[in-house]
PDB file of C-alpha atoms in Angstrom:
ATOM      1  CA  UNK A   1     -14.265  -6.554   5.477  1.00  0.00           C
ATOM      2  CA  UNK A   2     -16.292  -8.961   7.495  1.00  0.00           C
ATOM      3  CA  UNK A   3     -19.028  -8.550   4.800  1.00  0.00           C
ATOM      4  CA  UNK A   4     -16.500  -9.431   2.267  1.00  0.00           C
ATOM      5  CA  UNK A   5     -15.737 -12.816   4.438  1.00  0.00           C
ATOM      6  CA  UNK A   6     -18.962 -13.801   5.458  1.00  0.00           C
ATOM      7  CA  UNK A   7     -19.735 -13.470   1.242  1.00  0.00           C
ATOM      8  CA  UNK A   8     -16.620 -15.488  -0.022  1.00  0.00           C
ATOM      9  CA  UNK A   9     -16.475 -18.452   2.938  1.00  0.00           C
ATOM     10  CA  UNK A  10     -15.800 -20.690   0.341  1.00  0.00           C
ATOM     11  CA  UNK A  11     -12.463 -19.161  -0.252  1.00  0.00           C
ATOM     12  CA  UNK A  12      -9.531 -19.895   2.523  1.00  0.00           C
ATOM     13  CA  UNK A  13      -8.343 -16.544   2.712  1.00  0.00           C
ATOM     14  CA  UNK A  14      -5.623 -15.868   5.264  1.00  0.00           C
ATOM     15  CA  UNK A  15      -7.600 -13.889   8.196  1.00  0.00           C
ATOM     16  CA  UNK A  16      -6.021 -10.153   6.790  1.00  0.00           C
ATOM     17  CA  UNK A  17      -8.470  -8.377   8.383  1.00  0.00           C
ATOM     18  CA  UNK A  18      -6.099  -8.839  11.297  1.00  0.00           C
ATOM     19  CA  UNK A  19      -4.508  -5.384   9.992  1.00  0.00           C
ATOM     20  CA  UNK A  20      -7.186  -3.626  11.873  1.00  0.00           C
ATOM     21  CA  UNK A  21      -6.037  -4.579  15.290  1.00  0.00           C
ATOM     22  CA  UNK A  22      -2.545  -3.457  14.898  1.00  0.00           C
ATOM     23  CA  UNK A  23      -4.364   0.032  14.619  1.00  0.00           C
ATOM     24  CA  UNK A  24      -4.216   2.146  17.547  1.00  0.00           C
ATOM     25  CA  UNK A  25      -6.328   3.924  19.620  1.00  0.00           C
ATOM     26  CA  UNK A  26      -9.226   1.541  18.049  1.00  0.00           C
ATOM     27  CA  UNK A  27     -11.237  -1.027  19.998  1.00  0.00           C
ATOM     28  CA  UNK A  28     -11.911  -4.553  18.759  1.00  0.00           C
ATOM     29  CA  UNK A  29     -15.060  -4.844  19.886  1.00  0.00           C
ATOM     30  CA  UNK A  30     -16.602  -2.432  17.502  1.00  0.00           C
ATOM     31  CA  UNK A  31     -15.210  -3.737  14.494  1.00  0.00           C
ATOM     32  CA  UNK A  32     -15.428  -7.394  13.600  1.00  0.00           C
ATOM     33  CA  UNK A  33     -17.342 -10.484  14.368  1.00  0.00           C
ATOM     34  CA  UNK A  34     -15.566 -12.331  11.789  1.00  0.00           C
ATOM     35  CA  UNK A  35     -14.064 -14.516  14.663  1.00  0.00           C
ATOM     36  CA  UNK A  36     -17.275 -15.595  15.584  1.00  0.00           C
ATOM     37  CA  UNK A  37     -18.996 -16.133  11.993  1.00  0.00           C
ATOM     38  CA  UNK A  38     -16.046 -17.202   9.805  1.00  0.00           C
ATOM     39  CA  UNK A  39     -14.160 -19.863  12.510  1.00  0.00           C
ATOM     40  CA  UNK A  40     -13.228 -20.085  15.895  1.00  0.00           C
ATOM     41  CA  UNK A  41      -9.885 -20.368  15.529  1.00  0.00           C
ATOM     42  CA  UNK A  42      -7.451 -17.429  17.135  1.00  0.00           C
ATOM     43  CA  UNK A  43      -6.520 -14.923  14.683  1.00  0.00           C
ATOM     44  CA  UNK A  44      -2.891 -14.654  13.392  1.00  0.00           C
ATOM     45  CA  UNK A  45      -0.187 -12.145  13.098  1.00  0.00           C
ATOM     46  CA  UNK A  46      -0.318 -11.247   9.692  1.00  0.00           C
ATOM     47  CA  UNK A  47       3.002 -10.531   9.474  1.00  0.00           C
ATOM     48  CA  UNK A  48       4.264 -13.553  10.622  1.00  0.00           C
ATOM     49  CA  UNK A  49       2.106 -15.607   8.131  1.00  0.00           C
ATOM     50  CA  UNK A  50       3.898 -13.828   5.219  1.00  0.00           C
ATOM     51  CA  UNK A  51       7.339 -13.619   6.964  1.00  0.00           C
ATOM     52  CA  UNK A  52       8.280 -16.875   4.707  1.00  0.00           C
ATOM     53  CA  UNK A  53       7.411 -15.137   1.959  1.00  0.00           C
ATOM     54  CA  UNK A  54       9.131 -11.227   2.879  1.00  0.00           C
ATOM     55  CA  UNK A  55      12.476 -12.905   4.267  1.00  0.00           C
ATOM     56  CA  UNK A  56      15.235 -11.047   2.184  1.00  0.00           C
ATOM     57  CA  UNK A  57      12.550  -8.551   0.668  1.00  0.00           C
ATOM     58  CA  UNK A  58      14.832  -5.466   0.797  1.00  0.00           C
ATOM     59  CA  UNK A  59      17.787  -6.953  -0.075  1.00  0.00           C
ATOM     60  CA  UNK A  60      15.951  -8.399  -3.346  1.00  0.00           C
ATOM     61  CA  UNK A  61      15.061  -5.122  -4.161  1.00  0.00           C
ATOM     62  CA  UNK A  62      18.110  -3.823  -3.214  1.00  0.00           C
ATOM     63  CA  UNK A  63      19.192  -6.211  -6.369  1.00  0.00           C
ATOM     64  CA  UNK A  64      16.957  -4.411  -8.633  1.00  0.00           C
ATOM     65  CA  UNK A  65      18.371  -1.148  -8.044  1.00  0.00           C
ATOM     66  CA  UNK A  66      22.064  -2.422  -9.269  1.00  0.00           C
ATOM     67  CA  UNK A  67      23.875   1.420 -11.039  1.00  0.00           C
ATOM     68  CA  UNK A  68      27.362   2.404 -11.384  1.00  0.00           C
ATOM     69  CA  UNK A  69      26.662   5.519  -9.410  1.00  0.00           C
ATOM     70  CA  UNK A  70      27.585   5.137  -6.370  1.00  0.00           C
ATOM     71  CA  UNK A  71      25.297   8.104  -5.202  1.00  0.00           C
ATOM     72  CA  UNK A  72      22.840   7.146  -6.766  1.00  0.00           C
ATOM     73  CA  UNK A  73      22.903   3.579  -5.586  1.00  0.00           C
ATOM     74  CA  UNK A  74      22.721   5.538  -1.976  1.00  0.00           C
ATOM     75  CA  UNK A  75      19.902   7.455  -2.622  1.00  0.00           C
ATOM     76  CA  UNK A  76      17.554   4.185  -3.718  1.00  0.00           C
ATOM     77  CA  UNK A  77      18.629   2.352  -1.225  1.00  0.00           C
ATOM     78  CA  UNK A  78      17.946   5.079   2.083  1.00  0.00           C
ATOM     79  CA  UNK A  79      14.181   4.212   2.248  1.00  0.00           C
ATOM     80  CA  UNK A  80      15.050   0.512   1.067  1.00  0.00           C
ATOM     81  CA  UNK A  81      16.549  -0.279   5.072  1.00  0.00           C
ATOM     82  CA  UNK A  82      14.619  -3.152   6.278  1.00  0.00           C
ATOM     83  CA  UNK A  83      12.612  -0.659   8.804  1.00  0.00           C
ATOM     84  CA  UNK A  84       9.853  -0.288   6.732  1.00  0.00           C
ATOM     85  CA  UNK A  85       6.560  -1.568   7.598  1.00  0.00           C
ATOM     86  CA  UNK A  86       6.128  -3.653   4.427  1.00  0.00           C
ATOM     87  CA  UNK A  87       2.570  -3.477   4.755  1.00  0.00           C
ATOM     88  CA  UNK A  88       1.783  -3.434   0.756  1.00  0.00           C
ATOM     89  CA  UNK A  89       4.127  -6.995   0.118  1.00  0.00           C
ATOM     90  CA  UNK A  90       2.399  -8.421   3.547  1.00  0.00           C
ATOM     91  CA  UNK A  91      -1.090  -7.963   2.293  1.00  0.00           C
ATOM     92  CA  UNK A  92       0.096  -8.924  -1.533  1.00  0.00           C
ATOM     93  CA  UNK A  93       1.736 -12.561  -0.255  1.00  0.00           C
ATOM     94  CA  UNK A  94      -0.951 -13.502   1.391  1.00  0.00           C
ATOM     95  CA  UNK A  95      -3.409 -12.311  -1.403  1.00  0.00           C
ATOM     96  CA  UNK A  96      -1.249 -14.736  -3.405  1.00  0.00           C
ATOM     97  CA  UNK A  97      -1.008 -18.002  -0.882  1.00  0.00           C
ATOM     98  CA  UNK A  98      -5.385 -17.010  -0.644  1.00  0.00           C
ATOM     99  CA  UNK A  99      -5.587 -17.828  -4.137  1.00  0.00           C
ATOM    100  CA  UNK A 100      -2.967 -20.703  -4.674  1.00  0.00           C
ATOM    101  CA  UNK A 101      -4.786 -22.562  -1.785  1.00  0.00           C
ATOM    102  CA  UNK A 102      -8.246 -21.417  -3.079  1.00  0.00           C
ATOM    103  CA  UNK A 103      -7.609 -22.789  -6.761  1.00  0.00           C
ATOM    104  CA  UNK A 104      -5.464 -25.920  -6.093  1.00  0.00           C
ATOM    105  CA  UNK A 105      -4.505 -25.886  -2.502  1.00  0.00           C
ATOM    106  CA  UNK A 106      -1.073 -25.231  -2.852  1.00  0.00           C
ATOM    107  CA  UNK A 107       0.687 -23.588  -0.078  1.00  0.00           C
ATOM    108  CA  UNK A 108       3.733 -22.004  -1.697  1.00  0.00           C
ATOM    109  CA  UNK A 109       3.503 -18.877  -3.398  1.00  0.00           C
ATOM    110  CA  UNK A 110       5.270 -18.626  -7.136  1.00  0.00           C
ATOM    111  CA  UNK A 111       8.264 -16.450  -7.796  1.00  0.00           C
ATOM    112  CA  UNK A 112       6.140 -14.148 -10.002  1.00  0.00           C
ATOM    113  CA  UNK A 113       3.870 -13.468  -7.242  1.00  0.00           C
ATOM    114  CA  UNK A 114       6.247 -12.768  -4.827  1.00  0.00           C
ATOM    115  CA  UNK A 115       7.866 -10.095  -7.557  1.00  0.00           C
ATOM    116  CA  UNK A 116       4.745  -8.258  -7.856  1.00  0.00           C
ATOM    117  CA  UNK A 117       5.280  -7.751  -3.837  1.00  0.00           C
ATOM    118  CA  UNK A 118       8.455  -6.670  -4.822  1.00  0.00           C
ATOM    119  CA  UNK A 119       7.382  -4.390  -7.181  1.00  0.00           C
ATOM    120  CA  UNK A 120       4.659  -2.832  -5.165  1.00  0.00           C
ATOM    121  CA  UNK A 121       6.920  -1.850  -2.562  1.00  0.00           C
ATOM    122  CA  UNK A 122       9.501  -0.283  -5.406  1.00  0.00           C
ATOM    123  CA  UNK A 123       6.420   1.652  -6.835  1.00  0.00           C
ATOM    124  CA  UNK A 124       4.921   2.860  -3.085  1.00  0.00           C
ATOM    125  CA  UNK A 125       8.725   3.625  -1.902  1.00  0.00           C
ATOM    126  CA  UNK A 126       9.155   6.003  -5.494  1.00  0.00           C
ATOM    127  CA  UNK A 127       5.709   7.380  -4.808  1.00  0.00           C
ATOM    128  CA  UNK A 128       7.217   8.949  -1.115  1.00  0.00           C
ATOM    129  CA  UNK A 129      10.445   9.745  -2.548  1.00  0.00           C
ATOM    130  CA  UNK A 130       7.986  11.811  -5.327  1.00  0.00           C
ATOM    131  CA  UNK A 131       5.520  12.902  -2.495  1.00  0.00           C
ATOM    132  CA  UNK A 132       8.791  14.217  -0.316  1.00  0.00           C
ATOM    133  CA  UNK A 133       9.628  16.745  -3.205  1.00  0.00           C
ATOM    134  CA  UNK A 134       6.215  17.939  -3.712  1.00  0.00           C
ATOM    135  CA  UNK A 135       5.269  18.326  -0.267  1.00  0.00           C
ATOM    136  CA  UNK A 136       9.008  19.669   0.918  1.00  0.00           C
ATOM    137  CA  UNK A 137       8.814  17.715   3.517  1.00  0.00           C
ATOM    138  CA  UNK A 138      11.523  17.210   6.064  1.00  0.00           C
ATOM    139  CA  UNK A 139      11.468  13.614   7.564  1.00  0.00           C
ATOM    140  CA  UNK A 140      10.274  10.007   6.563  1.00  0.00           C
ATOM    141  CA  UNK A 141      10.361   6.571   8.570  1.00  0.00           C
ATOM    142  CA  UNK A 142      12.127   8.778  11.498  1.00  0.00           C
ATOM    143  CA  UNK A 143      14.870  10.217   9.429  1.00  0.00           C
ATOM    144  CA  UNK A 144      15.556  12.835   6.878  1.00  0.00           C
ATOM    145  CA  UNK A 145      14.223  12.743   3.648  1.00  0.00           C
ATOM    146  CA  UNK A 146      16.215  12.226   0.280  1.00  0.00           C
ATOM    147  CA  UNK A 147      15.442  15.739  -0.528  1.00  0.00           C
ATOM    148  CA  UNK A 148      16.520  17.242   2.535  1.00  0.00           C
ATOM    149  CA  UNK A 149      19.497  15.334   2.160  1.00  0.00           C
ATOM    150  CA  UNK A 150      20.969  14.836  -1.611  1.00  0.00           C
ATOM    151  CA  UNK A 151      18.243  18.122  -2.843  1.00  0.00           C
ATOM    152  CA  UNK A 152      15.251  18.290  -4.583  1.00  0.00           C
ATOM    153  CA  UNK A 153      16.424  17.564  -8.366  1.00  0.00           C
ATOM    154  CA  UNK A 154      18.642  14.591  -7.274  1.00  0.00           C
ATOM    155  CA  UNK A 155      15.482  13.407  -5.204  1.00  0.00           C
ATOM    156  CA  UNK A 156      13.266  13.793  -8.449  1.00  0.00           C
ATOM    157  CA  UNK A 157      15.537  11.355 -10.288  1.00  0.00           C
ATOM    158  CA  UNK A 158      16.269   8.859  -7.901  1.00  0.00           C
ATOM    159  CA  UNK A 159      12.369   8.527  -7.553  1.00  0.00           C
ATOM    160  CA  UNK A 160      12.118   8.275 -11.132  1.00  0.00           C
ATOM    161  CA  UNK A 161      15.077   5.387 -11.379  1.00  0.00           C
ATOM    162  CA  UNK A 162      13.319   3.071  -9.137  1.00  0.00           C
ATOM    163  CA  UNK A 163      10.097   3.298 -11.000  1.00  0.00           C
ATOM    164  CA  UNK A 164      12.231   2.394 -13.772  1.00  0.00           C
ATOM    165  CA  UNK A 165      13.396  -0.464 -12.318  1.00  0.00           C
ATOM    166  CA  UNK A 166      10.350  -1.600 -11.099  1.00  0.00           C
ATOM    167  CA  UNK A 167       9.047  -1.291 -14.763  1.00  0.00           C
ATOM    168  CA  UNK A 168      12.120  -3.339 -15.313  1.00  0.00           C
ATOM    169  CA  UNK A 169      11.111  -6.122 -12.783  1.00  0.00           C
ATOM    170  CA  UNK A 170       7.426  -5.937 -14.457  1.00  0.00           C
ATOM    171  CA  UNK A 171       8.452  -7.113 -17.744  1.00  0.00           C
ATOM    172  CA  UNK A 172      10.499 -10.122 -16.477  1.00  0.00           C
ATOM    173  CA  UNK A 173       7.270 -11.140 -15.342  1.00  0.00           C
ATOM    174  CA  UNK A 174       6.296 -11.706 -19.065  1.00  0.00           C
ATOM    175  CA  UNK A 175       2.853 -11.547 -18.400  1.00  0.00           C
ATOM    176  CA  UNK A 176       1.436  -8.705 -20.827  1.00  0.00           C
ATOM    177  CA  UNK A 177      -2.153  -8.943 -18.347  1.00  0.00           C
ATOM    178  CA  UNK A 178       0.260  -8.245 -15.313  1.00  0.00           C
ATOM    179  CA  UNK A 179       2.299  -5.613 -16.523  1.00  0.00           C
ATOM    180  CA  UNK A 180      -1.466  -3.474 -17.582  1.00  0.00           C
ATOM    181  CA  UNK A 181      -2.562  -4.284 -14.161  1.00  0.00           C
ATOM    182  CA  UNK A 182       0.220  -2.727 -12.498  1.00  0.00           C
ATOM    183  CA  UNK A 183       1.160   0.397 -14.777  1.00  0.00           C
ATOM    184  CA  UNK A 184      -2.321   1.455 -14.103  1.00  0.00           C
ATOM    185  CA  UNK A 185      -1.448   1.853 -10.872  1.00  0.00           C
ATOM    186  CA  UNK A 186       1.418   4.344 -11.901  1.00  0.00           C
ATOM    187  CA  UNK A 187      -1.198   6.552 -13.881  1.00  0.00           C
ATOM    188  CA  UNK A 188      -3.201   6.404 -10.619  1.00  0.00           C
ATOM    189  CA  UNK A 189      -0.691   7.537  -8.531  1.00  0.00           C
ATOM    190  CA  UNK A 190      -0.240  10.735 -11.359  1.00  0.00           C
ATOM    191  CA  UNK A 191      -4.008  11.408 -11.330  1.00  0.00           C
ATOM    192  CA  UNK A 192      -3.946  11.133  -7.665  1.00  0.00           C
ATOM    193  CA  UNK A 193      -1.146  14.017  -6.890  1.00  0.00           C
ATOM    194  CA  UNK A 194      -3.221  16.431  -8.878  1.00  0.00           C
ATOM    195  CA  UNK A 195      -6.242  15.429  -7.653  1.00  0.00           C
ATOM    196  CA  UNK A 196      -4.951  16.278  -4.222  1.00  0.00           C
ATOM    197  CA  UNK A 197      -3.608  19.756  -5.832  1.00  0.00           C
ATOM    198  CA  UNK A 198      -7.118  20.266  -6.486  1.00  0.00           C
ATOM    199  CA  UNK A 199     -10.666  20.775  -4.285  1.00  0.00           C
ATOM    200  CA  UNK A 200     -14.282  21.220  -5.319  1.00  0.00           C
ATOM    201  CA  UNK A 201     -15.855  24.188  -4.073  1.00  0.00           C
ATOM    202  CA  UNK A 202     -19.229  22.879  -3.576  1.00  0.00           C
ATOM    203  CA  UNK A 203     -19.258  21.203   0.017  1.00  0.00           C
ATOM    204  CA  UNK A 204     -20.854  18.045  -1.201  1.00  0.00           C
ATOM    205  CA  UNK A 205     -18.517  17.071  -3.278  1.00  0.00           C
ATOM    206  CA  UNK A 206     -15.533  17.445  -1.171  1.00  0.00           C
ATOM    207  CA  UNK A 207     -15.851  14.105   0.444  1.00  0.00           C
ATOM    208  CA  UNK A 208     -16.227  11.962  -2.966  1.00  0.00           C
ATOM    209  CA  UNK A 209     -13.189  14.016  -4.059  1.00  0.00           C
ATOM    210  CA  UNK A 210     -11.392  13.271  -1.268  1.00  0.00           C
ATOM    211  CA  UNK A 211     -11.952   9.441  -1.237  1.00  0.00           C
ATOM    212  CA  UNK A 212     -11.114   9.538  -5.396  1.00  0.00           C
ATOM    213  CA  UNK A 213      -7.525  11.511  -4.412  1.00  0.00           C
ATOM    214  CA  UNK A 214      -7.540   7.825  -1.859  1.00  0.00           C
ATOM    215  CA  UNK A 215      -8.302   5.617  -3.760  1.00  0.00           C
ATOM    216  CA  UNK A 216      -5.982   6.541  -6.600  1.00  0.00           C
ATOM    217  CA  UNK A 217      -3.058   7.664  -4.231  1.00  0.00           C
ATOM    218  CA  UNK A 218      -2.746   4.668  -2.106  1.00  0.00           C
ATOM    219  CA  UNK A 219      -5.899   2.095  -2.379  1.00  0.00           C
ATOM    220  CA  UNK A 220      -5.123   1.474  -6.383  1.00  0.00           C
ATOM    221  CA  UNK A 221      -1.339   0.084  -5.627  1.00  0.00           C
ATOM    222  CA  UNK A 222      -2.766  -2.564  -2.875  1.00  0.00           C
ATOM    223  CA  UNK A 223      -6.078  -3.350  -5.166  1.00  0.00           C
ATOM    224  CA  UNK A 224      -3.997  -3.777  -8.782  1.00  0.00           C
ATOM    225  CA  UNK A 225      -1.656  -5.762  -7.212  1.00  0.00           C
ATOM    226  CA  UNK A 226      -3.557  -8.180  -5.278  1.00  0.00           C
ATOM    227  CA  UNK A 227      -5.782  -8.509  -8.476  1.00  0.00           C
ATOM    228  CA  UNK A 228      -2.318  -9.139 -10.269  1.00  0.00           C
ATOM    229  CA  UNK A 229      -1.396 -12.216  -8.083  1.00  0.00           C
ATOM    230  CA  UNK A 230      -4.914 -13.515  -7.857  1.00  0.00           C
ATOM    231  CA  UNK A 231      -4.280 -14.012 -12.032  1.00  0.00           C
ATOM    232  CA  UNK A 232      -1.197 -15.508 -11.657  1.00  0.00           C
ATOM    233  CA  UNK A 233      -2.720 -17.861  -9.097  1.00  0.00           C
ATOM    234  CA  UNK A 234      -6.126 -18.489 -10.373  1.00  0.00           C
ATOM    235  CA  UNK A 235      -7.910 -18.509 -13.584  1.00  0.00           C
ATOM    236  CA  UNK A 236     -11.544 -17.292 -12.506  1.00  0.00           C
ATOM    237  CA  UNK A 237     -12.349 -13.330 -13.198  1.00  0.00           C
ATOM    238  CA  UNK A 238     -14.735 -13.904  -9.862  1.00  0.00           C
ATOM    239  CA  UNK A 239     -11.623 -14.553  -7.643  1.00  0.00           C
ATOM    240  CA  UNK A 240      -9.595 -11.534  -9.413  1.00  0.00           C
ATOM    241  CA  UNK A 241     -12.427  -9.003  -8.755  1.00  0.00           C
ATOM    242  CA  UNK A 242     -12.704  -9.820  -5.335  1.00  0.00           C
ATOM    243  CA  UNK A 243      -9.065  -9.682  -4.931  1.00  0.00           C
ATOM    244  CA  UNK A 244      -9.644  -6.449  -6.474  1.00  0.00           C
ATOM    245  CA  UNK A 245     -11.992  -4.939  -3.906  1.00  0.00           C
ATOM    246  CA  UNK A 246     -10.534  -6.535  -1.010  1.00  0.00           C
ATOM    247  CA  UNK A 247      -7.379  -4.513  -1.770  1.00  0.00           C
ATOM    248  CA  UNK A 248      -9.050  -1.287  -2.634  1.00  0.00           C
ATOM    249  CA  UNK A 249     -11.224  -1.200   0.831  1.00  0.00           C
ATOM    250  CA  UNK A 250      -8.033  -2.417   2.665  1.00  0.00           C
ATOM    251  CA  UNK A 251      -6.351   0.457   0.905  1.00  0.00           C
ATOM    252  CA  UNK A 252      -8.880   3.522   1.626  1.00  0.00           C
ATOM    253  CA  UNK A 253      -8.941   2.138   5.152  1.00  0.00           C
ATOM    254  CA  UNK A 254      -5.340   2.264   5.861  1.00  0.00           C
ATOM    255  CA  UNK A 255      -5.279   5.698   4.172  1.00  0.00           C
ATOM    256  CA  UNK A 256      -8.399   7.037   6.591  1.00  0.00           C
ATOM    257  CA  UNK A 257      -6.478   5.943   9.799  1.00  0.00           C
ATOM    258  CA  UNK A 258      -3.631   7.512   8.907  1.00  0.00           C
ATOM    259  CA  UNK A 259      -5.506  10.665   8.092  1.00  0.00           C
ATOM    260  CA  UNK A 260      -7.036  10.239  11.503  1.00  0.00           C
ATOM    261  CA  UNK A 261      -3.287   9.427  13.176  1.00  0.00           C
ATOM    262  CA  UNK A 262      -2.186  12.685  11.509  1.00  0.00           C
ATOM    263  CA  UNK A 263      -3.706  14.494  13.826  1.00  0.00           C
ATOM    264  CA  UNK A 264      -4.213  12.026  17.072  1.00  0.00           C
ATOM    265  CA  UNK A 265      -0.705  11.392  17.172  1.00  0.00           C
ATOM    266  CA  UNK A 266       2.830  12.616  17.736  1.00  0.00           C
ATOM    267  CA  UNK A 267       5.583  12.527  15.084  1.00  0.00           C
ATOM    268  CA  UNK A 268       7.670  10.088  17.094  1.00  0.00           C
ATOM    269  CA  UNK A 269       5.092   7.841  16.885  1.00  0.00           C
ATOM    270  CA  UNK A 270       4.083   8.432  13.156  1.00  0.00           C
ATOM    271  CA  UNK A 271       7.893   8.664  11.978  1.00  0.00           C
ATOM    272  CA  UNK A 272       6.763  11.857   9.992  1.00  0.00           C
ATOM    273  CA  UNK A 273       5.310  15.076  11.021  1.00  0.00           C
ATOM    274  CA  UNK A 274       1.809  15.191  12.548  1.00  0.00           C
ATOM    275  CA  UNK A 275      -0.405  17.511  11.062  1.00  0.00           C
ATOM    276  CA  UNK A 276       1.329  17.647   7.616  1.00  0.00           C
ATOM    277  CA  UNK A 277      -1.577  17.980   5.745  1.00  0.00           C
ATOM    278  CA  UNK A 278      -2.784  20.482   7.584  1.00  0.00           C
ATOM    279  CA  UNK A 279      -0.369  22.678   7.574  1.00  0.00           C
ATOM    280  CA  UNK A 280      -0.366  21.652   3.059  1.00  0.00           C
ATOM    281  CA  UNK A 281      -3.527  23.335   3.088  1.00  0.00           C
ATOM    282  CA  UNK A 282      -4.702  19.488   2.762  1.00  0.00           C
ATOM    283  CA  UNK A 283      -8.384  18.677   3.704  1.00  0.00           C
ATOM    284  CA  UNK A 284      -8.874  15.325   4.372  1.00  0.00           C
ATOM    285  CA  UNK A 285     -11.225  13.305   6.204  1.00  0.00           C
ATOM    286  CA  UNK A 286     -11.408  14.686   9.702  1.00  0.00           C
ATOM    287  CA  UNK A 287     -11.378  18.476   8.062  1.00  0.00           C
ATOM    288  CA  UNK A 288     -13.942  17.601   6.087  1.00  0.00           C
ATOM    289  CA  UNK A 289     -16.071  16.255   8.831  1.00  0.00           C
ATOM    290  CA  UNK A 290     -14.952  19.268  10.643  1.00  0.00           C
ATOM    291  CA  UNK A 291     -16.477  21.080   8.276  1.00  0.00           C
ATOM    292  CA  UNK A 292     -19.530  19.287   8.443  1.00  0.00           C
ATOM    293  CA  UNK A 293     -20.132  20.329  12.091  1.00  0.00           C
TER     294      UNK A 293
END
């Protein structure tokens, strides 16, 4: 990330890399120098630089997932409580004010940026409800999964009627370069569960593997859609591919520190059980490293 700022100074991208020091149980010091080579100024909350921009978020959604079932309407709206982290819109908004600013310095972001944040975090939230079923798992965000609660097949469908919605949202857009952008990041996500079904017995090709089953899982939804609201904010391919990256390393990252948080923290903490994977049969990367040694 600081490679990626110190090679793109001429764009004003919002300081994101602040992510990294929400992290715990990792030290500053060893990560960044981006303070000292990119300006001197104090770094920023993230979060409150796109809270303009994520006021009313859930409730918008919320507005997407409008059914005559009443369970139903239940069921999409449990993970859709506000208490989410919003991590994927946070990093999407700012992508999007980045690339207004860089291209013609303006400081608002447009309404069909701001509903590709919306859809990310419709597409992420099916992608647990999905993940929940397959993995059987018994808690999410601190409280009980849909599956634990409504059952398995109602879970399945639920998941499967906020993608549709999403897909719904996608084509208001009207943008046919948006809408391939984004549904790649559905086939991803497919690829990416049986990727993770699978493993490759010879040792040294477990890691690459393992970073593919990443990238594809969560990296592709946070790199697709930051590349989507870089072209809806600026017309030059350079801009969109380095959108592009800056999403997909932001993406594996997250993904390895919550791999590592698996097993360095408690499930209070996490709002999920620790050692999940583990106990899936899941290597990731500290097995793997394990392994190694």
């Amino acid at each position: 990330m600081c490679h990626f700022t110190q090679r793109s100074s001429t764009l004003s991208f919002p300081k994101i890399c602040n992510i990294f020091w929400r992290f715990p149980h990792t030290s500053t010091s060893h990560l960044c120098s981006c303070s000292k080579t990119a300006s001197d100024e104090k770094y920023q909350d993230p979060f409150q630089l796109g809270r303009k921009d994520l006021k009313n978020l859930y409730e918008d959604i919320k507005k997407e997932l409008l059914v005559s079932t009443a369970e139903l309407k239940e069921m999409c709206d449990y993970y859709f409580d506000g208490k989410g982290k919003a991590f994927r819109p946070m990093i999407v908004v700012l992508m999007a004010r980045a690339c207004n600013i860089h291209h013609n310095n303006s400081r608002e972001v447009q309404a069909s940026q701001r509903s590709v944040a919306i859809i990310a975090e419709m597409i992420h939230t099916a992608s647990l409800v999905h993940d929940d079923v397959i993995d059987d798992a018994n808690s999410r965000r601190g409280k009980m999964t849909v599956n634990q609660i409504w059952g398995e097949r109602k879970a399945v469908l639920a998941g499967d009627f906020i993608l549709s919605a999403a897909s719904v949202a996608l084509a208001r857009i009207g943008n046919t370069t948006i809408i391939s952008v984004l549904t790649q990041v559905i086939e991803d996500l497919v690829r990416g569960e049986f990727l993770q079904l699978g493993s490759k017995e010879n040792e040294n090709e477990r890691f690459a593997h393992y970073l593919e089953k990443t990238f594809k899982k969560t990296a592709s939804l946070i790199a697709n859609s930051c590349k989507a609201v870089s072209i809806l904010g600026c017309p030059d391919p350079k801009v969109h591919e380095i959108a592009y990256q800056y999403g997909k390393n932001v993406g594996i990252a997250f993904q390895l520190i919550d791999d590592v948080l698996d097993f360095t923290s408690c499930a209070d903490h996490l709002g999920k059980p620790a050692a999940a994977d583990l106990k899936l049969g899941l290597a990731t990367g500290p097995v793997l490293f394990a392994c190694r040694q």
